[in-house]
Amino acid sequence: MTQIKNIGILCSGGDSPGMNCAIRAVVRTAINNGLQPYGIVRGYQGLLEGNFIPMNASSVGNILQHGGTILQTSRCKEFHEPDIRKEAAHILRRKKIDALVVIGGDGSFNGAWALHEEHKVIVAGIPGTIDNDISGTDYTIGFDTAVQTAVDAVDKIRDTAHSHARTFIVEVMGRRSPAIALHVGVCTGAENVIYPKDEIDFDSIASDIKRGMSRGKNSSIIICAEGNKPGLAYEAQKGLKEKFGIDAHVCILGHIQRGGNPSAIDRFIASKMGYRAVSEILAGKQAFVTAYIKGEVTSVPLQECLKKKDEYLPQNMELVKTLSI
Ligand code: F6P
């Protein structure tokens, strides 16, 4: 078994609130166990550029309450190429990194898995994305904070929607994952949630809006998951106008959902995952993810976390519709 002395840590893909807590936990657990942690700046891109910083306990002081990531992150398309990964493995060897901790989403984990499969690099994944859409884990760091940020925004929109008797379509992040949209829909009393899996069901949205109006409601909120790229809410706005003559305002929340101080839940889970990642590396695990399953942080083989999970929970949609009559 490789004797672990140095571990590298990087963030990859979209940042998420709580990543700093995970970095802090990895660094301090490593130091507590006599290891030397190295921060790799700007994800796989920084790895390829050899951008490694030795870290100590003070490097991660006063960061756990801040959003973003002190290590910065990137989306590195080059990493899909085998030759580039070969170069990355070579750099890790040259820098004497014995294990690599990757905080990110399914794309980042696929990169980590390839590094392990092709070059036997010891890799630990920590799920960090606001989308909560990775297979093999019930939770990804940042989701709770992002949902709360969106809920706060929708509460404010509800105030003005009510004052002006308007319908709003509020677009939230999450690409094709409906997780953020459904949670926000339940928590804000939205009339309907659009998630980009099927065609937009204009009949159902219009009938939900009209049903509310007929019992005296003067405002409606429709939550829309963004889809492949931001802007699905404009399609919904156009359809409602053309098909039913309903005027709706659009508000796209965008990247504010990725920032902000992490919630206590995100801090707690990220801290536990960071600790667990180092403990499992020391216990000899080679390729795993720290997963949150049934309320506990545990670890699962990395192969189980390479896909997007289909988070659509029909019961949540049912809840939105039942409670917003
Ligand atoms: O990190 C996840 C996510 O925020 C998605 O919800 C969103 O679709 C995407 O990233 C946006 O990515 P970028 O910031 O690169 O535009």
mmCIF file of C-alpha atoms and ligand atoms in Angstrom:
data_model
loop_
_atom_site.group_PDB
_atom_site.id
_atom_site.type_symbol
_atom_site.label_atom_id
_atom_site.label_comp_id
_atom_site.label_asym_id
_atom_site.label_seq_id
_atom_site.Cartn_x
_atom_site.Cartn_y
_atom_site.Cartn_z
ATOM 1 C CA MET A 1 0.000 0.000 0.000
ATOM 2 C CA THR A 2 1.304 3.503 -0.884
ATOM 3 C CA GLN A 3 2.443 5.382 2.154
ATOM 4 C CA ILE A 4 0.525 8.623 2.061
ATOM 5 C CA LYS A 5 2.553 11.729 2.806
ATOM 6 C CA ASN A 6 1.272 14.473 0.542
ATOM 7 C CA ILE A 7 -2.281 15.082 -0.575
ATOM 8 C CA GLY A 8 -3.537 17.487 -3.214
ATOM 9 C CA ILE A 9 -6.915 19.186 -3.085
ATOM 10 C CA LEU A 10 -8.775 21.009 -5.819
ATOM 11 C CA CYS A 11 -12.224 22.352 -6.646
ATOM 12 C CA SER A 12 -13.658 21.766 -10.082
ATOM 13 C CA GLY A 13 -16.769 22.838 -12.019
ATOM 14 C CA GLY A 14 -19.216 25.413 -10.669
ATOM 15 C CA ASP A 15 -18.395 26.640 -7.179
ATOM 16 C CA SER A 16 -20.852 26.072 -4.336
ATOM 17 C CA PRO A 17 -21.269 27.491 -0.833
ATOM 18 C CA GLY A 18 -19.550 25.158 1.610
ATOM 19 C CA MET A 19 -16.554 24.303 -0.569
ATOM 20 C CA ASN A 20 -14.341 26.323 1.782
ATOM 21 C CA CYS A 21 -15.562 24.275 4.755
ATOM 22 C CA ALA A 22 -14.594 21.093 2.928
ATOM 23 C CA ILE A 23 -11.149 22.493 2.038
ATOM 24 C CA ARG A 24 -10.605 23.517 5.655
ATOM 25 C CA ALA A 25 -11.625 20.084 6.920
ATOM 26 C CA VAL A 26 -9.355 18.257 4.468
ATOM 27 C CA VAL A 27 -6.373 20.482 5.245
ATOM 28 C CA ARG A 28 -6.748 20.323 9.013
ATOM 29 C CA THR A 29 -7.500 16.591 9.135
ATOM 30 C CA ALA A 30 -4.452 15.981 6.946
ATOM 31 C CA ILE A 31 -2.244 18.085 9.219
ATOM 32 C CA ASN A 32 -3.609 16.336 12.296
ATOM 33 C CA ASN A 33 -2.479 13.075 10.744
ATOM 34 C CA GLY A 34 1.012 14.279 9.877
ATOM 35 C CA LEU A 35 0.337 14.754 6.153
ATOM 36 C CA GLN A 36 1.268 17.719 4.009
ATOM 37 C CA PRO A 37 -1.719 19.141 2.099
ATOM 38 C CA TYR A 38 -1.265 21.059 -1.162
ATOM 39 C CA GLY A 39 -3.970 23.324 -2.549
ATOM 40 C CA ILE A 40 -4.238 23.168 -6.331
ATOM 41 C CA VAL A 41 -5.458 26.496 -7.708
ATOM 42 C CA ARG A 42 -8.230 26.618 -10.373
ATOM 43 C CA GLY A 43 -9.045 22.925 -10.543
ATOM 44 C CA TYR A 44 -7.724 20.580 -13.213
ATOM 45 C CA GLN A 45 -6.529 23.631 -15.154
ATOM 46 C CA GLY A 46 -4.271 24.625 -12.269
ATOM 47 C CA LEU A 47 -3.104 21.040 -11.906
ATOM 48 C CA LEU A 48 -1.932 21.081 -15.541
ATOM 49 C CA GLU A 49 -0.208 24.415 -14.943
ATOM 50 C CA GLY A 50 1.527 23.039 -11.832
ATOM 51 C CA ASN A 51 -0.170 25.624 -9.642
ATOM 52 C CA PHE A 52 0.281 23.908 -6.243
ATOM 53 C CA ILE A 53 0.458 25.717 -2.900
ATOM 54 C CA PRO A 54 1.625 24.054 0.319
ATOM 55 C CA MET A 55 -1.025 24.647 2.980
ATOM 56 C CA ASN A 56 -0.927 24.837 6.741
ATOM 57 C CA ALA A 57 -3.553 25.252 9.450
ATOM 58 C CA SER A 58 -3.526 29.041 9.001
ATOM 59 C CA SER A 59 -4.069 28.801 5.226
ATOM 60 C CA VAL A 60 -7.648 27.779 5.971
ATOM 61 C CA GLY A 61 -8.268 30.111 8.923
ATOM 62 C CA ASN A 62 -11.392 32.282 8.818
ATOM 63 C CA ILE A 63 -12.743 30.779 5.587
ATOM 64 C CA LEU A 64 -15.540 28.414 6.590
ATOM 65 C CA GLN A 65 -18.179 31.135 6.697
ATOM 66 C CA HIS A 66 -17.415 32.408 3.200
ATOM 67 C CA GLY A 67 -18.988 31.335 -0.086
ATOM 68 C CA GLY A 68 -16.953 30.574 -3.204
ATOM 69 C CA THR A 69 -13.688 28.690 -2.906
ATOM 70 C CA ILE A 70 -10.319 30.043 -1.785
ATOM 71 C CA LEU A 71 -8.709 27.614 -4.239
ATOM 72 C CA GLN A 72 -10.806 28.932 -7.133
ATOM 73 C CA THR A 73 -12.226 26.551 -9.712
ATOM 74 C CA SER A 74 -12.500 25.997 -13.450
ATOM 75 C CA ARG A 75 -14.293 23.950 -16.058
ATOM 76 C CA CYS A 76 -11.403 22.259 -17.843
ATOM 77 C CA LYS A 77 -12.537 20.814 -21.204
ATOM 78 C CA GLU A 78 -9.000 19.640 -22.021
ATOM 79 C CA PHE A 79 -9.251 17.098 -19.221
ATOM 80 C CA HIS A 80 -11.488 14.950 -21.436
ATOM 81 C CA GLU A 81 -8.397 14.082 -23.483
ATOM 82 C CA PRO A 82 -6.379 11.028 -22.404
ATOM 83 C CA ASP A 83 -3.029 12.677 -23.264
ATOM 84 C CA ILE A 84 -3.842 15.597 -21.037
ATOM 85 C CA ARG A 85 -4.726 13.258 -18.155
ATOM 86 C CA LYS A 86 -1.442 11.430 -18.705
ATOM 87 C CA GLU A 87 0.322 14.765 -18.324
ATOM 88 C CA ALA A 88 -1.727 15.467 -15.171
ATOM 89 C CA ALA A 89 -0.723 12.130 -13.616
ATOM 90 C CA HIS A 90 2.884 12.878 -14.482
ATOM 91 C CA ILE A 91 2.670 16.286 -12.769
ATOM 92 C CA LEU A 92 1.119 14.707 -9.661
ATOM 93 C CA ARG A 93 3.954 12.200 -9.505
ATOM 94 C CA ARG A 94 6.562 14.903 -10.028
ATOM 95 C CA LYS A 95 5.032 16.944 -7.195
ATOM 96 C CA LYS A 96 4.985 13.778 -5.052
ATOM 97 C CA ILE A 97 1.228 13.933 -4.492
ATOM 98 C CA ASP A 98 0.098 10.542 -3.166
ATOM 99 C CA ALA A 99 -3.665 11.185 -3.245
ATOM 100 C CA LEU A 100 -5.936 13.765 -4.826
ATOM 101 C CA VAL A 101 -9.136 15.143 -3.283
ATOM 102 C CA VAL A 102 -11.569 16.557 -5.862
ATOM 103 C CA ILE A 103 -14.482 18.722 -4.721
ATOM 104 C CA GLY A 104 -17.017 19.064 -7.531
ATOM 105 C CA GLY A 105 -19.825 17.500 -9.510
ATOM 106 C CA ASP A 106 -20.263 14.464 -11.758
ATOM 107 C CA GLY A 107 -18.084 15.919 -14.552
ATOM 108 C CA SER A 108 -15.232 16.476 -12.095
ATOM 109 C CA PHE A 109 -15.665 12.954 -10.728
ATOM 110 C CA ASN A 110 -15.470 11.502 -14.241
ATOM 111 C CA GLY A 111 -12.099 13.221 -14.607
ATOM 112 C CA ALA A 112 -10.992 11.797 -11.260
ATOM 113 C CA TRP A 113 -12.167 8.314 -12.203
ATOM 114 C CA ALA A 114 -10.232 8.432 -15.474
ATOM 115 C CA LEU A 115 -7.092 9.500 -13.587
ATOM 116 C CA HIS A 116 -7.533 6.527 -11.293
ATOM 117 C CA GLU A 117 -8.346 3.989 -14.011
ATOM 118 C CA GLU A 118 -5.632 5.074 -16.405
ATOM 119 C CA HIS A 119 -2.842 6.068 -14.025
ATOM 120 C CA LYS A 120 -3.705 4.500 -10.643
ATOM 121 C CA VAL A 121 -3.945 7.891 -8.947
ATOM 122 C CA ILE A 122 -5.640 7.600 -5.527
ATOM 123 C CA VAL A 123 -8.695 9.846 -5.746
ATOM 124 C CA ALA A 124 -11.336 10.983 -3.254
ATOM 125 C CA GLY A 125 -14.399 12.903 -4.405
ATOM 126 C CA ILE A 126 -16.371 15.315 -2.242
ATOM 127 C CA PRO A 127 -19.719 16.183 -3.866
ATOM 128 C CA GLY A 128 -19.943 19.945 -4.226
ATOM 129 C CA THR A 129 -22.557 21.488 -6.505
ATOM 130 C CA ILE A 130 -25.666 23.531 -5.829
ATOM 131 C CA ASP A 131 -27.614 21.257 -8.194
ATOM 132 C CA ASN A 132 -27.799 18.179 -5.912
ATOM 133 C CA ASP A 133 -27.779 16.024 -9.011
ATOM 134 C CA ILE A 134 -25.013 13.451 -8.500
ATOM 135 C CA SER A 135 -25.820 9.752 -8.401
ATOM 136 C CA GLY A 136 -24.741 7.776 -5.318
ATOM 137 C CA THR A 137 -25.300 10.542 -2.757
ATOM 138 C CA ASP A 138 -28.486 12.053 -1.355
ATOM 139 C CA TYR A 139 -26.832 15.442 -0.941
ATOM 140 C CA THR A 140 -24.241 17.701 -2.522
ATOM 141 C CA ILE A 141 -22.612 20.611 -0.671
ATOM 142 C CA GLY A 142 -24.186 23.970 -1.489
ATOM 143 C CA PHE A 143 -27.728 22.847 -2.279
ATOM 144 C CA ASP A 144 -29.262 24.012 0.998
ATOM 145 C CA THR A 145 -27.687 27.463 0.770
ATOM 146 C CA ALA A 146 -28.665 27.894 -2.875
ATOM 147 C CA VAL A 147 -32.263 26.902 -2.170
ATOM 148 C CA GLN A 148 -32.414 29.370 0.738
ATOM 149 C CA THR A 149 -30.989 32.158 -1.448
ATOM 150 C CA ALA A 150 -33.632 31.476 -4.097
ATOM 151 C CA VAL A 151 -36.402 31.262 -1.497
ATOM 152 C CA ASP A 152 -35.378 34.653 -0.052
ATOM 153 C CA ALA A 153 -35.472 36.150 -3.545
ATOM 154 C CA VAL A 154 -38.879 34.664 -4.375
ATOM 155 C CA ASP A 155 -40.299 35.960 -1.079
ATOM 156 C CA LYS A 156 -39.299 39.459 -2.181
ATOM 157 C CA ILE A 157 -40.746 38.943 -5.642
ATOM 158 C CA ARG A 158 -43.988 37.733 -4.019
ATOM 159 C CA ASP A 159 -44.293 41.112 -2.237
ATOM 160 C CA THR A 160 -44.204 43.096 -5.433
ATOM 161 C CA ALA A 161 -46.224 40.503 -7.356
ATOM 162 C CA HIS A 162 -48.978 40.874 -4.794
ATOM 163 C CA SER A 163 -48.858 44.691 -4.779
ATOM 164 C CA HIS A 164 -49.211 44.828 -8.553
ATOM 165 C CA ALA A 165 -51.426 41.764 -8.981
ATOM 166 C CA ARG A 166 -48.911 40.113 -11.300
ATOM 167 C CA THR A 167 -47.782 36.676 -12.332
ATOM 168 C CA PHE A 168 -44.035 36.032 -12.163
ATOM 169 C CA ILE A 169 -41.999 33.234 -13.670
ATOM 170 C CA VAL A 170 -38.839 32.920 -11.579
ATOM 171 C CA GLU A 171 -36.044 30.927 -13.171
ATOM 172 C CA VAL A 172 -33.675 29.094 -10.845
ATOM 173 C CA MET A 173 -30.412 27.277 -11.562
ATOM 174 C CA GLY A 174 -29.948 23.558 -11.839
ATOM 175 C CA ARG A 175 -29.572 22.933 -15.545
ATOM 176 C CA ARG A 176 -31.862 20.014 -16.326
ATOM 177 C CA SER A 177 -32.083 18.991 -12.680
ATOM 178 C CA PRO A 178 -35.408 19.899 -11.087
ATOM 179 C CA ALA A 179 -34.072 19.618 -7.512
ATOM 180 C CA ILE A 180 -33.617 23.335 -6.778
ATOM 181 C CA ALA A 181 -36.817 24.261 -8.644
ATOM 182 C CA LEU A 182 -39.005 21.742 -6.804
ATOM 183 C CA HIS A 183 -37.631 22.646 -3.375
ATOM 184 C CA VAL A 184 -38.044 26.349 -4.032
ATOM 185 C CA GLY A 185 -41.538 25.711 -5.398
ATOM 186 C CA VAL A 186 -42.623 23.950 -2.222
ATOM 187 C CA CYS A 187 -40.982 26.504 0.066
ATOM 188 C CA THR A 188 -42.433 29.579 -1.657
ATOM 189 C CA GLY A 189 -45.962 28.322 -2.262
ATOM 190 C CA ALA A 190 -45.512 28.501 -6.028
ATOM 191 C CA GLU A 191 -48.491 27.671 -8.204
ATOM 192 C CA ASN A 192 -46.495 25.442 -10.548
ATOM 193 C CA VAL A 193 -42.940 24.317 -11.283
ATOM 194 C CA ILE A 194 -41.535 23.977 -14.780
ATOM 195 C CA TYR A 195 -38.672 21.569 -15.099
ATOM 196 C CA PRO A 196 -37.080 20.980 -18.441
ATOM 197 C CA LYS A 197 -37.569 17.258 -18.834
ATOM 198 C CA ASP A 198 -40.624 17.267 -21.005
ATOM 199 C CA GLU A 199 -42.493 19.899 -22.977
ATOM 200 C CA ILE A 200 -43.790 22.829 -20.926
ATOM 201 C CA ASP A 201 -47.331 21.942 -19.868
ATOM 202 C CA PHE A 202 -48.981 25.293 -20.603
ATOM 203 C CA ASP A 203 -52.496 23.969 -19.979
ATOM 204 C CA SER A 204 -51.629 22.895 -16.463
ATOM 205 C CA ILE A 205 -49.816 26.164 -15.629
ATOM 206 C CA ALA A 206 -52.642 28.309 -16.982
ATOM 207 C CA SER A 207 -55.268 26.295 -15.151
ATOM 208 C CA ASP A 208 -53.316 26.587 -11.858
ATOM 209 C CA ILE A 209 -53.043 30.363 -12.296
ATOM 210 C CA LYS A 210 -56.730 30.701 -13.194
ATOM 211 C CA ARG A 211 -57.833 28.476 -10.326
ATOM 212 C CA GLY A 212 -56.054 30.758 -7.853
ATOM 213 C CA MET A 213 -57.456 33.901 -9.445
ATOM 214 C CA SER A 214 -60.981 32.506 -9.312
ATOM 215 C CA ARG A 215 -60.792 32.234 -5.522
ATOM 216 C CA GLY A 216 -59.406 35.767 -5.172
ATOM 217 C CA LYS A 217 -55.640 35.346 -5.416
ATOM 218 C CA ASN A 218 -54.151 38.299 -7.224
ATOM 219 C CA SER A 219 -50.610 37.072 -7.794
ATOM 220 C CA SER A 220 -48.989 33.858 -8.936
ATOM 221 C CA ILE A 221 -45.475 32.521 -8.854
ATOM 222 C CA ILE A 222 -44.244 29.905 -11.296
ATOM 223 C CA ILE A 223 -40.773 28.470 -10.627
ATOM 224 C CA CYS A 224 -38.819 27.376 -13.678
ATOM 225 C CA ALA A 225 -35.617 25.290 -13.779
ATOM 226 C CA GLU A 226 -33.283 26.797 -16.341
ATOM 227 C CA GLY A 227 -32.766 23.849 -18.696
ATOM 228 C CA ASN A 228 -29.741 23.485 -20.933
ATOM 229 C CA LYS A 229 -29.076 27.193 -20.832
ATOM 230 C CA PRO A 230 -30.646 30.123 -18.998
ATOM 231 C CA GLY A 231 -33.787 31.531 -20.598
ATOM 232 C CA LEU A 232 -36.432 28.781 -20.510
ATOM 233 C CA ALA A 233 -38.582 31.184 -18.494
ATOM 234 C CA TYR A 234 -38.896 33.442 -21.566
ATOM 235 C CA GLU A 235 -40.278 30.507 -23.560
ATOM 236 C CA ALA A 236 -42.826 29.923 -20.814
ATOM 237 C CA GLN A 237 -43.721 33.628 -20.775
ATOM 238 C CA LYS A 238 -44.267 33.634 -24.558
ATOM 239 C CA GLY A 239 -46.402 30.479 -24.492
ATOM 240 C CA LEU A 240 -48.634 31.730 -21.671
ATOM 241 C CA LYS A 241 -49.255 34.971 -23.539
ATOM 242 C CA GLU A 242 -49.858 33.365 -26.934
ATOM 243 C CA LYS A 243 -51.998 30.458 -25.768
ATOM 244 C CA PHE A 244 -53.904 31.983 -22.859
ATOM 245 C CA GLY A 245 -53.389 35.761 -22.975
ATOM 246 C CA ILE A 246 -51.698 35.594 -19.549
ATOM 247 C CA ASP A 247 -49.107 38.319 -18.941
ATOM 248 C CA ALA A 248 -46.204 37.129 -16.829
ATOM 249 C CA HIS A 249 -43.012 38.866 -15.740
ATOM 250 C CA VAL A 250 -39.744 36.942 -15.851
ATOM 251 C CA CYS A 251 -37.003 37.070 -13.226
ATOM 252 C CA ILE A 252 -33.874 34.970 -13.740
ATOM 253 C CA LEU A 253 -32.035 34.580 -10.443
ATOM 254 C CA GLY A 254 -28.791 33.318 -11.995
ATOM 255 C CA HIS A 255 -25.476 33.223 -10.223
ATOM 256 C CA ILE A 256 -26.571 34.863 -6.976
ATOM 257 C CA GLN A 257 -27.634 31.302 -6.118
ATOM 258 C CA ARG A 258 -24.020 30.152 -6.249
ATOM 259 C CA GLY A 259 -22.679 32.733 -3.804
ATOM 260 C CA GLY A 260 -23.216 33.689 -0.205
ATOM 261 C CA ASN A 261 -22.303 32.349 3.208
ATOM 262 C CA PRO A 262 -22.956 28.631 3.489
ATOM 263 C CA SER A 263 -25.842 27.529 5.697
ATOM 264 C CA ALA A 264 -25.145 25.574 8.879
ATOM 265 C CA ILE A 265 -26.238 22.390 7.107
ATOM 266 C CA ASP A 266 -23.740 22.946 4.304
ATOM 267 C CA ARG A 267 -20.967 23.779 6.772
ATOM 268 C CA PHE A 268 -21.685 20.691 8.830
ATOM 269 C CA ILE A 269 -21.898 18.212 5.967
ATOM 270 C CA ALA A 270 -18.876 19.715 4.188
ATOM 271 C CA SER A 271 -16.816 19.515 7.376
ATOM 272 C CA LYS A 272 -17.785 15.890 7.919
ATOM 273 C CA MET A 273 -17.061 15.017 4.301
ATOM 274 C CA GLY A 274 -13.637 16.676 4.348
ATOM 275 C CA TYR A 275 -12.717 14.787 7.506
ATOM 276 C CA ARG A 276 -14.031 11.534 6.084
ATOM 277 C CA ALA A 277 -12.153 11.953 2.805
ATOM 278 C CA VAL A 278 -8.777 12.088 4.553
ATOM 279 C CA SER A 279 -9.681 9.301 6.984
ATOM 280 C CA GLU A 280 -10.638 6.964 4.124
ATOM 281 C CA ILE A 281 -7.466 7.762 2.191
ATOM 282 C CA LEU A 282 -5.465 6.871 5.294
ATOM 283 C CA ALA A 283 -7.498 3.684 5.670
ATOM 284 C CA GLY A 284 -6.342 2.629 2.185
ATOM 285 C CA LYS A 285 -9.326 3.463 -0.017
ATOM 286 C CA GLN A 286 -8.270 4.185 -3.588
ATOM 287 C CA ALA A 287 -11.216 5.687 -5.466
ATOM 288 C CA PHE A 288 -14.271 6.795 -3.514
ATOM 289 C CA VAL A 289 -16.700 9.603 -2.843
ATOM 290 C CA THR A 290 -17.815 10.866 0.543
ATOM 291 C CA ALA A 291 -21.558 10.429 0.188
ATOM 292 C CA TYR A 292 -24.483 11.567 2.308
ATOM 293 C CA ILE A 293 -26.897 8.682 2.636
ATOM 294 C CA LYS A 294 -29.951 8.556 4.884
ATOM 295 C CA GLY A 295 -28.651 11.391 7.052
ATOM 296 C CA GLU A 296 -25.113 10.051 7.495
ATOM 297 C CA VAL A 297 -21.813 10.869 5.820
ATOM 298 C CA THR A 298 -20.243 7.686 4.534
ATOM 299 C CA SER A 299 -18.188 6.699 1.516
ATOM 300 C CA VAL A 300 -19.119 4.878 -1.685
ATOM 301 C CA PRO A 301 -17.071 3.695 -4.680
ATOM 302 C CA LEU A 302 -16.380 6.522 -7.114
ATOM 303 C CA GLN A 303 -18.023 4.581 -9.969
ATOM 304 C CA GLU A 304 -21.386 5.035 -8.234
ATOM 305 C CA CYS A 305 -21.158 8.816 -8.501
ATOM 306 C CA LEU A 306 -20.345 9.350 -12.167
ATOM 307 C CA LYS A 307 -23.855 10.012 -13.433
ATOM 308 C CA LYS A 308 -26.444 12.692 -12.961
ATOM 309 C CA LYS A 309 -29.232 11.410 -10.767
ATOM 310 C CA ASP A 310 -32.779 11.714 -11.867
ATOM 311 C CA GLU A 311 -33.997 13.731 -8.937
ATOM 312 C CA TYR A 312 -37.515 14.279 -10.217
ATOM 313 C CA LEU A 313 -39.743 13.499 -7.279
ATOM 314 C CA PRO A 314 -43.348 13.403 -8.460
ATOM 315 C CA GLN A 315 -44.468 13.709 -4.840
ATOM 316 C CA ASN A 316 -42.822 17.146 -4.591
ATOM 317 C CA MET A 317 -44.661 18.355 -7.681
ATOM 318 C CA GLU A 318 -47.828 16.924 -6.183
ATOM 319 C CA LEU A 319 -47.074 18.823 -2.960
ATOM 320 C CA VAL A 320 -46.599 22.117 -4.829
ATOM 321 C CA LYS A 321 -49.895 21.714 -6.646
ATOM 322 C CA THR A 322 -51.853 20.457 -3.640
ATOM 323 C CA LEU A 323 -50.732 23.250 -1.325
ATOM 324 C CA SER A 324 -51.129 26.136 -3.755
ATOM 325 C CA ILE A 325 -54.858 25.757 -4.530
HETATM 326 O O1 F6P B 1 -22.665 24.488 -10.831
HETATM 327 C C1 F6P B 1 -23.922 24.148 -11.295
HETATM 328 C C2 F6P B 1 -24.490 25.298 -12.074
HETATM 329 O O2 F6P B 1 -24.637 26.442 -11.250
HETATM 330 C C3 F6P B 1 -25.808 24.982 -12.760
HETATM 331 O O3 F6P B 1 -26.910 25.114 -11.906
HETATM 332 C C4 F6P B 1 -25.788 25.976 -13.875
HETATM 333 O O4 F6P B 1 -26.552 25.522 -14.948
HETATM 334 C C5 F6P B 1 -24.336 26.040 -14.257
HETATM 335 O O5 F6P B 1 -23.611 25.657 -13.116
HETATM 336 C C6 F6P B 1 -23.859 27.393 -14.727
HETATM 337 O O6 F6P B 1 -22.516 27.299 -15.047
HETATM 338 P P1 F6P B 1 -21.589 28.534 -15.378
HETATM 339 O O7 F6P B 1 -21.389 29.318 -14.121
HETATM 340 O O8 F6P B 1 -20.332 27.935 -15.876
HETATM 341 O O9 F6P B 1 -22.325 29.338 -16.390
#
